[in-house]
Amino acid sequence: MPETQRHAVVAGAGIGGLTAALALHRQGWRVTVCERAAAPTAVGAGIVLAPNALRAFDAIGFDATRAAGRAVPASMGVRRPGGTRLARADTAALAARYGRPPLAVHRADLTAALAAALPEGALLYGAEVTAVEEDGGRAVARTAAGDLDADAVMAADGIHSPLRRRRFPDHPGLRYSGETAWRTVLPSGPATEAAETWGRGERFGTVPLADGRVYLYATAVVPEGYRPADVRAELLRRFGTWHDPVPALLDRIDPRAVLQHDLYDLAAPLPRLHDGRTAWIGDAAHAMTPNLGQGGCQAVEDAVVLAHLLRGPDVPAALAAYTRARLARTDAIRIRARRMGRVAALTHPLAVAARDLAFRAAPASAKRRALDDLFDGFTLAGEPAGNAGGGPGR
């Protein structure tokens, strides 16, 4: 008698949720992705896929570069508002060390490629998962489209995760970082480099995408909930006198296409990343500030590791193993991102001068080694990490 096909319900059609669904589908699971939005949306911004995320995609046979079709190398340099370089991007060195450089892609391109790789009918819109209950050794996902029986539920419902709040009501929740962020994508224009500029309590970043598009982001230390009446005027006031090409890029923005979000992370780690037959992944599990560029990358790692562990027949045991495999790594990165944000957001002139001097004086080799635990830290639960790219000089 053939074995009954197992069913996973994934709450959320972001990068982590879609990656989990694809990984499980390719292992023979039936998957249903429940997304609260009524339809797909092209609204969004860019994301830089670090080597660890690309390696995780490789593990499930998904070529992010080819599938999205719009990925370009994106090593990041750092400058001061006047243009002085604190650190130079070295794409070749990163490729040699980690097997490939980071790649920049529009989030909408990546999620569309992941969704297209799923079987027809696997993705349900307007079907938010509002609760998960255990019933006779199985899970029941309560959704706006009706109840769904499942062997396992992946809670990938975002930074404000209702499923996280429902299951861990005593957790302190999110903590405001002290910064807000503006993000947008410009259409084709003059070429620019991948770079981030640090001022006093303000940052501005540019990431080239395919076809000449540019992902822009900016941050500022402001009170929580601060929303300027005129976004263009606000950005020009803060960054309009910074080095070229920042003023020219600001002249090209469409204020209607600028997203603004206050930056949060979890105030404390969750006690575990699973409960019963539910597992939390991505921002729902370990919301972190974007200072290391690892939020989406860790969601991809979560999804691939979780699917790898779910190859066996014992779902609760696999989810417990997932907590053991992922909790320490993701929380360490969350804390490190918070600390990096505090350094980058310094406002006192003397502190900023000391920060810039220290950053500029650090040897390039030391800066690359600091990335090793991020870019070389992906493992499939118990398999040793290593230099998958086989680069020299390790």
mmCIF file of C-alpha atoms in Angstrom:
data_model
loop_
_atom_site.group_PDB
_atom_site.id
_atom_site.type_symbol
_atom_site.label_atom_id
_atom_site.label_comp_id
_atom_site.label_asym_id
_atom_site.label_seq_id
_atom_site.Cartn_x
_atom_site.Cartn_y
_atom_site.Cartn_z
ATOM 1 C CA MET A 1 0.000 0.000 0.000
ATOM 2 C CA PRO A 2 1.583 3.369 -0.988
ATOM 3 C CA GLU A 3 2.614 5.731 1.754
ATOM 4 C CA THR A 4 0.182 8.625 2.293
ATOM 5 C CA GLN A 5 1.607 11.895 0.998
ATOM 6 C CA ARG A 6 2.338 14.279 3.849
ATOM 7 C CA HIS A 7 0.875 17.787 3.817
ATOM 8 C CA ALA A 8 2.489 21.030 4.991
ATOM 9 C CA VAL A 9 0.687 24.337 5.401
ATOM 10 C CA VAL A 10 2.903 27.399 5.092
ATOM 11 C CA ALA A 11 1.608 30.652 6.587
ATOM 12 C CA GLY A 12 3.034 33.475 4.479
ATOM 13 C CA ALA A 13 4.261 33.794 0.892
ATOM 14 C CA GLY A 14 7.428 35.762 1.545
ATOM 15 C CA ILE A 15 10.903 34.526 0.710
ATOM 16 C CA GLY A 16 11.123 32.170 3.705
ATOM 17 C CA GLY A 17 7.658 30.698 3.283
ATOM 18 C CA LEU A 18 8.023 30.094 -0.440
ATOM 19 C CA THR A 19 11.475 28.572 0.027
ATOM 20 C CA ALA A 20 10.117 26.191 2.680
ATOM 21 C CA ALA A 21 7.235 25.211 0.419
ATOM 22 C CA LEU A 22 9.539 24.553 -2.528
ATOM 23 C CA ALA A 23 12.013 22.565 -0.438
ATOM 24 C CA LEU A 24 9.253 20.345 0.943
ATOM 25 C CA HIS A 25 7.570 19.968 -2.442
ATOM 26 C CA ARG A 26 10.825 18.679 -3.905
ATOM 27 C CA GLN A 27 10.946 16.100 -1.091
ATOM 28 C CA GLY A 28 7.519 14.785 -2.053
ATOM 29 C CA TRP A 29 5.322 16.725 0.362
ATOM 30 C CA ARG A 30 2.037 18.271 -0.685
ATOM 31 C CA VAL A 31 2.235 21.967 0.185
ATOM 32 C CA THR A 32 -0.312 24.730 0.627
ATOM 33 C CA VAL A 33 0.961 28.285 1.015
ATOM 34 C CA CYS A 34 -1.591 30.590 2.651
ATOM 35 C CA GLU A 35 -0.971 34.299 2.054
ATOM 36 C CA ARG A 36 -2.997 37.048 3.740
ATOM 37 C CA ALA A 37 -2.680 39.448 0.775
ATOM 38 C CA ALA A 38 -5.446 39.249 -1.792
ATOM 39 C CA ALA A 39 -3.057 38.969 -4.763
ATOM 40 C CA PRO A 40 0.629 39.004 -5.670
ATOM 41 C CA THR A 41 2.242 42.421 -5.528
ATOM 42 C CA ALA A 42 5.262 43.881 -7.259
ATOM 43 C CA VAL A 43 5.740 46.424 -4.476
ATOM 44 C CA GLY A 44 8.975 45.916 -2.649
ATOM 45 C CA ALA A 45 12.642 46.621 -2.821
ATOM 46 C CA GLY A 46 15.919 44.860 -3.394
ATOM 47 C CA ILE A 47 17.576 42.111 -1.434
ATOM 48 C CA VAL A 48 21.191 41.011 -1.407
ATOM 49 C CA LEU A 49 21.542 37.241 -1.300
ATOM 50 C CA ALA A 50 24.739 36.469 0.578
ATOM 51 C CA PRO A 51 26.782 33.331 -0.208
ATOM 52 C CA ASN A 52 25.171 31.423 2.673
ATOM 53 C CA ALA A 53 21.680 31.955 1.211
ATOM 54 C CA LEU A 54 22.868 31.021 -2.279
ATOM 55 C CA ARG A 55 24.397 27.833 -0.860
ATOM 56 C CA ALA A 56 21.109 27.002 0.854
ATOM 57 C CA PHE A 57 19.242 27.490 -2.414
ATOM 58 C CA ASP A 58 21.777 25.180 -4.081
ATOM 59 C CA ALA A 59 20.915 22.490 -1.520
ATOM 60 C CA ILE A 60 17.314 22.337 -2.812
ATOM 61 C CA GLY A 61 18.244 22.696 -6.479
ATOM 62 C CA PHE A 62 16.975 26.256 -6.887
ATOM 63 C CA ASP A 63 19.223 28.562 -8.903
ATOM 64 C CA ALA A 64 18.300 32.009 -7.609
ATOM 65 C CA THR A 65 20.428 33.761 -10.221
ATOM 66 C CA ARG A 66 18.928 31.936 -13.169
ATOM 67 C CA ALA A 67 15.380 31.679 -11.870
ATOM 68 C CA ALA A 68 15.027 35.348 -10.944
ATOM 69 C CA GLY A 69 16.902 36.337 -14.094
ATOM 70 C CA ARG A 70 17.812 39.715 -12.647
ATOM 71 C CA ALA A 71 20.654 39.141 -10.207
ATOM 72 C CA VAL A 72 23.937 41.036 -10.271
ATOM 73 C CA PRO A 73 27.059 40.894 -8.054
ATOM 74 C CA ALA A 74 26.699 43.212 -5.064
ATOM 75 C CA SER A 75 29.768 43.591 -2.862
ATOM 76 C CA MET A 76 29.374 46.629 -0.625
ATOM 77 C CA GLY A 77 31.802 49.479 -0.024
ATOM 78 C CA VAL A 78 31.433 52.050 2.776
ATOM 79 C CA ARG A 79 31.942 55.810 2.465
ATOM 80 C CA ARG A 80 31.543 59.011 4.486
ATOM 81 C CA PRO A 81 29.084 61.758 3.440
ATOM 82 C CA GLY A 82 31.910 63.734 1.819
ATOM 83 C CA GLY A 83 32.897 60.724 -0.297
ATOM 84 C CA THR A 84 35.949 59.470 1.631
ATOM 85 C CA ARG A 85 36.080 55.678 1.458
ATOM 86 C CA LEU A 86 36.143 53.743 4.693
ATOM 87 C CA ALA A 87 36.132 50.355 2.961
ATOM 88 C CA ARG A 88 36.274 49.255 -0.668
ATOM 89 C CA ALA A 89 34.138 46.535 -2.158
ATOM 90 C CA ASP A 90 36.158 43.559 -3.371
ATOM 91 C CA THR A 91 33.915 41.262 -5.350
ATOM 92 C CA ALA A 92 36.777 39.065 -6.524
ATOM 93 C CA ALA A 93 38.040 38.484 -2.981
ATOM 94 C CA LEU A 94 34.569 37.506 -1.765
ATOM 95 C CA ALA A 95 34.082 35.165 -4.702
ATOM 96 C CA ALA A 96 37.454 33.536 -4.027
ATOM 97 C CA ARG A 97 36.747 33.149 -0.317
ATOM 98 C CA TYR A 98 33.145 31.949 -0.449
ATOM 99 C CA GLY A 99 32.797 30.499 -3.935
ATOM 100 C CA ARG A 100 30.655 33.379 -5.207
ATOM 101 C CA PRO A 101 29.949 37.014 -4.376
ATOM 102 C CA PRO A 102 26.682 38.272 -2.905
ATOM 103 C CA LEU A 103 23.999 38.810 -5.553
ATOM 104 C CA ALA A 104 21.412 41.592 -5.658
ATOM 105 C CA VAL A 105 17.895 40.888 -6.909
ATOM 106 C CA HIS A 106 14.509 42.574 -6.689
ATOM 107 C CA ARG A 107 12.402 40.847 -4.049
ATOM 108 C CA ALA A 108 9.447 40.629 -6.418
ATOM 109 C CA ASP A 109 11.575 38.804 -9.003
ATOM 110 C CA LEU A 110 12.775 36.299 -6.416
ATOM 111 C CA THR A 111 9.360 35.574 -4.902
ATOM 112 C CA ALA A 112 7.827 35.243 -8.374
ATOM 113 C CA ALA A 113 10.488 32.703 -9.343
ATOM 114 C CA LEU A 114 9.946 30.709 -6.157
ATOM 115 C CA ALA A 115 6.168 30.755 -6.629
ATOM 116 C CA ALA A 116 6.495 29.661 -10.264
ATOM 117 C CA ALA A 117 8.451 26.584 -9.143
ATOM 118 C CA LEU A 118 5.542 25.371 -6.988
ATOM 119 C CA PRO A 119 2.788 23.134 -8.337
ATOM 120 C CA GLU A 120 -0.362 24.757 -9.632
ATOM 121 C CA GLY A 121 -2.871 25.516 -6.888
ATOM 122 C CA ALA A 122 -0.314 25.418 -4.054
ATOM 123 C CA LEU A 123 -0.510 29.156 -3.384
ATOM 124 C CA LEU A 124 -3.702 30.583 -1.882
ATOM 125 C CA TYR A 125 -4.218 34.352 -1.618
ATOM 126 C CA GLY A 126 -6.615 35.997 0.811
ATOM 127 C CA ALA A 127 -6.185 32.979 3.092
ATOM 128 C CA GLU A 128 -4.392 34.200 6.233
ATOM 129 C CA VAL A 129 -3.698 31.505 8.822
ATOM 130 C CA THR A 130 -5.293 32.864 11.991
ATOM 131 C CA ALA A 131 -4.617 29.941 14.338
ATOM 132 C CA VAL A 132 -3.101 26.465 14.474
ATOM 133 C CA GLU A 133 -4.566 23.767 16.677
ATOM 134 C CA GLU A 134 -3.449 20.213 17.414
ATOM 135 C CA ASP A 135 -5.970 17.463 16.780
ATOM 136 C CA GLY A 136 -5.197 13.779 17.201
ATOM 137 C CA GLY A 137 -1.536 13.967 16.298
ATOM 138 C CA ARG A 138 -2.084 16.352 13.376
ATOM 139 C CA ALA A 139 -2.301 20.109 12.982
ATOM 140 C CA VAL A 140 -5.334 22.067 11.863
ATOM 141 C CA ALA A 141 -4.645 25.472 10.320
ATOM 142 C CA ARG A 142 -7.581 27.837 10.671
ATOM 143 C CA THR A 143 -7.625 30.104 7.613
ATOM 144 C CA ALA A 144 -9.886 32.656 5.986
ATOM 145 C CA ALA A 145 -10.451 30.059 3.241
ATOM 146 C CA GLY A 146 -11.388 27.279 5.663
ATOM 147 C CA ASP A 147 -9.647 24.727 7.860
ATOM 148 C CA LEU A 148 -6.666 22.781 6.525
ATOM 149 C CA ASP A 149 -5.405 19.527 8.021
ATOM 150 C CA ALA A 150 -1.622 19.244 8.002
ATOM 151 C CA ASP A 151 1.218 17.109 9.235
ATOM 152 C CA ALA A 152 3.229 20.294 9.883
ATOM 153 C CA VAL A 153 2.733 24.055 9.747
ATOM 154 C CA MET A 154 5.478 26.547 8.859
ATOM 155 C CA ALA A 155 4.739 29.945 10.429
ATOM 156 C CA ALA A 156 6.386 32.411 8.048
ATOM 157 C CA ASP A 157 3.914 35.202 8.756
ATOM 158 C CA GLY A 158 6.392 38.029 9.143
ATOM 159 C CA ILE A 159 7.897 40.321 11.717
ATOM 160 C CA HIS A 160 4.564 40.998 13.460
ATOM 161 C CA SER A 161 3.659 37.267 13.308
ATOM 162 C CA PRO A 162 0.173 36.772 14.792
ATOM 163 C CA LEU A 163 0.975 33.066 15.168
ATOM 164 C CA ARG A 164 4.053 33.899 17.239
ATOM 165 C CA ARG A 165 2.090 36.219 19.515
ATOM 166 C CA ARG A 166 -0.687 33.656 19.889
ATOM 167 C CA ARG A 167 1.632 30.781 20.793
ATOM 168 C CA PHE A 168 4.120 32.749 22.941
ATOM 169 C CA PRO A 169 1.935 35.347 24.702
ATOM 170 C CA ASP A 170 4.500 36.040 27.439
ATOM 171 C CA HIS A 171 7.311 36.879 25.028
ATOM 172 C CA PRO A 172 8.228 40.609 25.108
ATOM 173 C CA GLY A 173 7.825 40.904 21.341
ATOM 174 C CA LEU A 174 9.502 43.505 19.187
ATOM 175 C CA ARG A 175 11.942 46.228 20.170
ATOM 176 C CA TYR A 176 12.307 49.493 18.239
ATOM 177 C CA SER A 177 15.894 49.984 17.109
ATOM 178 C CA GLY A 178 15.694 53.786 17.153
ATOM 179 C CA GLU A 179 15.878 54.037 13.349
ATOM 180 C CA THR A 180 13.419 54.283 10.485
ATOM 181 C CA ALA A 181 14.198 53.247 6.907
ATOM 182 C CA TRP A 182 13.110 54.464 3.483
ATOM 183 C CA ARG A 183 13.428 52.126 0.471
ATOM 184 C CA THR A 184 12.689 52.365 -3.226
ATOM 185 C CA VAL A 185 13.845 51.057 -6.595
ATOM 186 C CA LEU A 186 14.725 53.478 -9.397
ATOM 187 C CA PRO A 187 14.292 52.563 -13.068
ATOM 188 C CA SER A 188 17.222 52.404 -15.460
ATOM 189 C CA GLY A 189 19.652 55.299 -15.300
ATOM 190 C CA PRO A 190 23.345 56.111 -14.978
ATOM 191 C CA ALA A 191 25.456 53.283 -13.581
ATOM 192 C CA THR A 192 26.252 53.392 -9.875
ATOM 193 C CA GLU A 193 28.162 51.183 -7.451
ATOM 194 C CA ALA A 194 27.033 49.110 -4.507
ATOM 195 C CA ALA A 195 27.904 51.306 -1.544
ATOM 196 C CA GLU A 196 26.711 52.454 1.850
ATOM 197 C CA THR A 197 27.494 55.874 3.302
ATOM 198 C CA TRP A 198 27.571 56.480 7.058
ATOM 199 C CA GLY A 199 26.875 59.902 8.527
ATOM 200 C CA ARG A 200 25.828 60.986 11.999
ATOM 201 C CA GLY A 201 22.739 58.950 12.794
ATOM 202 C CA GLU A 202 21.996 58.619 9.079
ATOM 203 C CA ARG A 203 22.906 56.133 6.346
ATOM 204 C CA PHE A 204 22.338 55.965 2.607
ATOM 205 C CA GLY A 205 22.813 52.859 0.446
ATOM 206 C CA THR A 206 22.787 52.031 -3.246
ATOM 207 C CA VAL A 207 22.606 48.546 -4.763
ATOM 208 C CA PRO A 208 22.579 48.160 -8.567
ATOM 209 C CA LEU A 209 20.020 45.704 -9.878
ATOM 210 C CA ALA A 210 19.638 44.314 -13.389
ATOM 211 C CA ASP A 211 18.821 46.455 -16.430
ATOM 212 C CA GLY A 212 20.311 49.517 -14.772
ATOM 213 C CA ARG A 213 17.776 49.673 -11.953
ATOM 214 C CA VAL A 214 19.042 50.815 -8.549
ATOM 215 C CA TYR A 215 17.781 49.820 -5.120
ATOM 216 C CA LEU A 216 18.057 52.781 -2.739
ATOM 217 C CA TYR A 217 17.690 52.750 1.017
ATOM 218 C CA ALA A 218 18.241 55.334 3.729
ATOM 219 C CA THR A 219 17.980 55.261 7.514
ATOM 220 C CA ALA A 220 17.794 57.902 10.213
ATOM 221 C CA VAL A 221 17.614 58.010 13.996
ATOM 222 C CA VAL A 222 14.110 59.324 14.706
ATOM 223 C CA PRO A 223 11.300 58.739 17.226
ATOM 224 C CA GLU A 224 9.212 55.640 16.623
ATOM 225 C CA GLY A 225 6.325 56.356 14.262
ATOM 226 C CA TYR A 226 7.914 59.454 12.716
ATOM 227 C CA ARG A 227 6.429 60.077 9.251
ATOM 228 C CA PRO A 228 7.403 63.217 7.302
ATOM 229 C CA ALA A 229 4.659 64.971 5.360
ATOM 230 C CA ASP A 230 6.933 65.313 2.310
ATOM 231 C CA VAL A 231 9.216 62.309 1.761
ATOM 232 C CA ARG A 232 11.254 63.904 -1.022
ATOM 233 C CA ALA A 233 11.885 67.051 1.026
ATOM 234 C CA GLU A 234 12.862 64.939 4.028
ATOM 235 C CA LEU A 235 15.391 62.874 2.094
ATOM 236 C CA LEU A 236 16.838 65.939 0.352
ATOM 237 C CA ARG A 237 17.191 67.710 3.703
ATOM 238 C CA ARG A 238 19.061 64.786 5.180
ATOM 239 C CA PHE A 239 21.103 63.541 2.216
ATOM 240 C CA GLY A 240 20.960 66.179 -0.512
ATOM 241 C CA THR A 241 24.463 67.525 0.204
ATOM 242 C CA TRP A 242 26.149 64.122 0.384
ATOM 243 C CA HIS A 243 28.650 62.918 -2.202
ATOM 244 C CA ASP A 244 27.732 62.131 -5.806
ATOM 245 C CA PRO A 245 25.627 60.421 -7.006
ATOM 246 C CA VAL A 246 23.337 60.692 -3.941
ATOM 247 C CA PRO A 247 21.739 64.078 -4.876
ATOM 248 C CA ALA A 248 21.119 62.963 -8.471
ATOM 249 C CA LEU A 249 19.536 59.721 -7.291
ATOM 250 C CA LEU A 250 17.239 61.594 -4.905
ATOM 251 C CA ASP A 251 16.114 63.813 -7.776
ATOM 252 C CA ARG A 252 14.856 60.705 -9.564
ATOM 253 C CA ILE A 253 12.751 59.167 -6.799
ATOM 254 C CA ASP A 254 8.984 58.886 -7.038
ATOM 255 C CA PRO A 255 7.698 59.670 -3.519
ATOM 256 C CA ARG A 256 4.696 57.397 -4.142
ATOM 257 C CA ALA A 257 7.064 54.437 -4.606
ATOM 258 C CA VAL A 258 9.045 55.038 -1.412
ATOM 259 C CA LEU A 259 8.406 52.551 1.402
ATOM 260 C CA GLN A 260 9.028 53.623 4.990
ATOM 261 C CA HIS A 261 9.300 51.172 7.874
ATOM 262 C CA ASP A 262 10.585 51.590 11.391
ATOM 263 C CA LEU A 263 13.280 49.025 12.144
ATOM 264 C CA TYR A 264 12.594 46.436 14.837
ATOM 265 C CA ASP A 265 14.062 43.216 16.107
ATOM 266 C CA LEU A 266 12.931 40.720 18.721
ATOM 267 C CA ALA A 267 13.578 42.013 22.219
ATOM 268 C CA ALA A 268 14.658 38.498 23.258
ATOM 269 C CA PRO A 269 14.951 35.098 21.587
ATOM 270 C CA LEU A 270 11.929 32.851 21.460
ATOM 271 C CA PRO A 271 12.133 30.000 23.974
ATOM 272 C CA ARG A 272 12.113 27.624 20.988
ATOM 273 C CA LEU A 273 11.430 27.819 17.259
ATOM 274 C CA HIS A 274 8.736 25.149 17.306
ATOM 275 C CA ASP A 275 5.709 24.119 19.299
ATOM 276 C CA GLY A 276 3.902 20.862 18.629
ATOM 277 C CA ARG A 277 3.658 20.566 14.849
ATOM 278 C CA THR A 278 4.318 24.247 14.132
ATOM 279 C CA ALA A 279 7.719 25.774 13.347
ATOM 280 C CA TRP A 280 8.558 29.461 12.994
ATOM 281 C CA ILE A 281 10.895 30.675 10.260
ATOM 282 C CA GLY A 282 12.335 33.997 9.120
ATOM 283 C CA ASP A 283 11.190 37.237 10.719
ATOM 284 C CA ALA A 284 8.444 35.381 12.580
ATOM 285 C CA ALA A 285 11.144 33.367 14.358
ATOM 286 C CA HIS A 286 14.005 35.824 14.838
ATOM 287 C CA ALA A 287 13.218 39.303 13.532
ATOM 288 C CA MET A 288 16.485 41.202 13.151
ATOM 289 C CA THR A 289 17.540 44.630 11.950
ATOM 290 C CA PRO A 290 18.950 44.745 8.390
ATOM 291 C CA ASN A 291 22.425 45.904 9.396
ATOM 292 C CA LEU A 292 24.143 42.664 8.351
ATOM 293 C CA GLY A 293 21.891 41.998 5.375
ATOM 294 C CA GLN A 294 20.979 38.620 6.859
ATOM 295 C CA GLY A 295 17.241 38.775 7.568
ATOM 296 C CA GLY A 296 16.133 37.213 4.284
ATOM 297 C CA CYS A 297 19.236 35.028 4.108
ATOM 298 C CA GLN A 298 18.495 33.466 7.482
ATOM 299 C CA ALA A 299 14.898 32.853 6.406
ATOM 300 C CA VAL A 300 16.235 30.870 3.428
ATOM 301 C CA GLU A 301 18.554 28.905 5.720
ATOM 302 C CA ASP A 302 15.665 28.186 8.107
ATOM 303 C CA ALA A 303 13.476 26.874 5.308
ATOM 304 C CA VAL A 304 16.100 24.592 3.815
ATOM 305 C CA VAL A 305 17.264 23.160 7.158
ATOM 306 C CA LEU A 306 13.683 22.567 8.290
ATOM 307 C CA ALA A 307 12.800 20.726 5.097
ATOM 308 C CA HIS A 308 15.994 18.669 5.369
ATOM 309 C CA LEU A 309 15.066 17.565 8.890
ATOM 310 C CA LEU A 310 11.514 16.721 7.830
ATOM 311 C CA ARG A 311 12.748 13.937 5.556
ATOM 312 C CA GLY A 312 12.216 11.497 8.421
ATOM 313 C CA PRO A 313 8.832 10.168 9.549
ATOM 314 C CA ASP A 314 8.733 11.759 13.023
ATOM 315 C CA VAL A 315 7.516 15.342 12.547
ATOM 316 C CA PRO A 316 7.640 16.480 16.216
ATOM 317 C CA ALA A 317 11.182 15.135 16.556
ATOM 318 C CA ALA A 318 12.215 16.905 13.351
ATOM 319 C CA LEU A 319 10.819 20.224 14.579
ATOM 320 C CA ALA A 320 12.630 19.834 17.911
ATOM 321 C CA ALA A 321 15.837 19.174 15.967
ATOM 322 C CA TYR A 322 15.142 22.326 13.961
ATOM 323 C CA THR A 323 15.145 24.398 17.156
ATOM 324 C CA ARG A 324 18.446 22.828 18.196
ATOM 325 C CA ALA A 325 19.942 23.465 14.768
ATOM 326 C CA ARG A 326 18.808 27.065 14.276
ATOM 327 C CA LEU A 327 18.072 28.900 17.535
ATOM 328 C CA ALA A 328 21.634 29.665 18.622
ATOM 329 C CA ARG A 329 22.851 30.737 15.158
ATOM 330 C CA THR A 330 19.932 33.007 14.362
ATOM 331 C CA ASP A 331 19.931 34.648 17.783
ATOM 332 C CA ALA A 332 23.666 35.330 17.604
ATOM 333 C CA ILE A 333 23.153 37.034 14.245
ATOM 334 C CA ARG A 334 20.179 39.008 15.618
ATOM 335 C CA ILE A 335 22.349 40.341 18.454
ATOM 336 C CA ARG A 336 25.252 41.087 16.131
ATOM 337 C CA ALA A 337 22.973 43.000 13.749
ATOM 338 C CA ARG A 338 21.655 45.061 16.659
ATOM 339 C CA ARG A 339 25.184 45.929 17.773
ATOM 340 C CA MET A 340 26.250 46.851 14.244
ATOM 341 C CA GLY A 341 23.226 49.112 13.978
ATOM 342 C CA ARG A 342 24.187 50.927 17.158
ATOM 343 C CA VAL A 343 27.668 51.585 15.785
ATOM 344 C CA ALA A 344 26.413 52.734 12.392
ATOM 345 C CA ALA A 345 23.791 55.004 13.988
ATOM 346 C CA LEU A 346 26.161 56.919 16.292
ATOM 347 C CA THR A 347 25.419 60.634 16.403
ATOM 348 C CA HIS A 348 28.052 62.266 18.652
ATOM 349 C CA PRO A 349 30.819 63.805 16.479
ATOM 350 C CA LEU A 350 33.669 62.314 18.520
ATOM 351 C CA ALA A 351 32.102 58.855 18.542
ATOM 352 C CA VAL A 352 31.479 59.054 14.792
ATOM 353 C CA ALA A 353 35.082 60.131 14.147
ATOM 354 C CA ALA A 354 36.432 57.253 16.252
ATOM 355 C CA ARG A 355 34.133 54.782 14.494
ATOM 356 C CA ASP A 356 35.217 55.934 11.047
ATOM 357 C CA LEU A 357 38.905 55.860 11.969
ATOM 358 C CA ALA A 358 38.642 52.340 13.362
ATOM 359 C CA PHE A 359 36.678 51.113 10.359
ATOM 360 C CA ARG A 360 39.103 52.623 7.877
ATOM 361 C CA ALA A 361 42.173 51.292 9.700
ATOM 362 C CA ALA A 362 40.961 47.694 9.919
ATOM 363 C CA PRO A 363 42.777 45.441 7.399
ATOM 364 C CA ALA A 364 40.649 44.104 4.549
ATOM 365 C CA SER A 365 41.568 40.554 5.568
ATOM 366 C CA ALA A 366 40.192 41.139 9.065
ATOM 367 C CA LYS A 367 36.945 42.482 7.651
ATOM 368 C CA ARG A 368 36.544 39.420 5.451
ATOM 369 C CA ARG A 369 37.214 37.055 8.354
ATOM 370 C CA ALA A 370 34.453 38.805 10.277
ATOM 371 C CA LEU A 371 32.055 37.589 7.588
ATOM 372 C CA ASP A 372 33.094 33.951 7.813
ATOM 373 C CA ASP A 373 30.553 32.939 10.438
ATOM 374 C CA LEU A 374 27.811 34.551 8.328
ATOM 375 C CA PHE A 375 28.744 33.402 4.848
ATOM 376 C CA ASP A 376 30.289 30.048 5.782
ATOM 377 C CA GLY A 377 27.925 29.198 8.637
ATOM 378 C CA PHE A 378 25.173 27.400 6.728
ATOM 379 C CA THR A 379 24.904 23.672 7.461
ATOM 380 C CA LEU A 380 22.216 21.081 6.923
ATOM 381 C CA ALA A 381 21.809 20.348 10.628
ATOM 382 C CA GLY A 382 24.839 18.500 11.849
ATOM 383 C CA GLU A 383 26.815 18.453 8.628
ATOM 384 C CA PRO A 384 30.054 20.406 9.114
ATOM 385 C CA ALA A 385 30.306 23.932 7.744
ATOM 386 C CA GLY A 386 33.174 24.668 5.456
ATOM 387 C CA ASN A 387 34.408 26.529 2.457
ATOM 388 C CA ALA A 388 31.912 25.198 -0.047
ATOM 389 C CA GLY A 389 33.388 27.389 -2.721
ATOM 390 C CA GLY A 390 36.844 25.896 -2.277
ATOM 391 C CA GLY A 391 38.505 29.292 -2.370
ATOM 392 C CA PRO A 392 42.214 29.613 -1.650
ATOM 393 C CA GLY A 393 43.855 30.994 1.419
ATOM 394 C CA ARG A 394 41.440 29.694 4.033
#
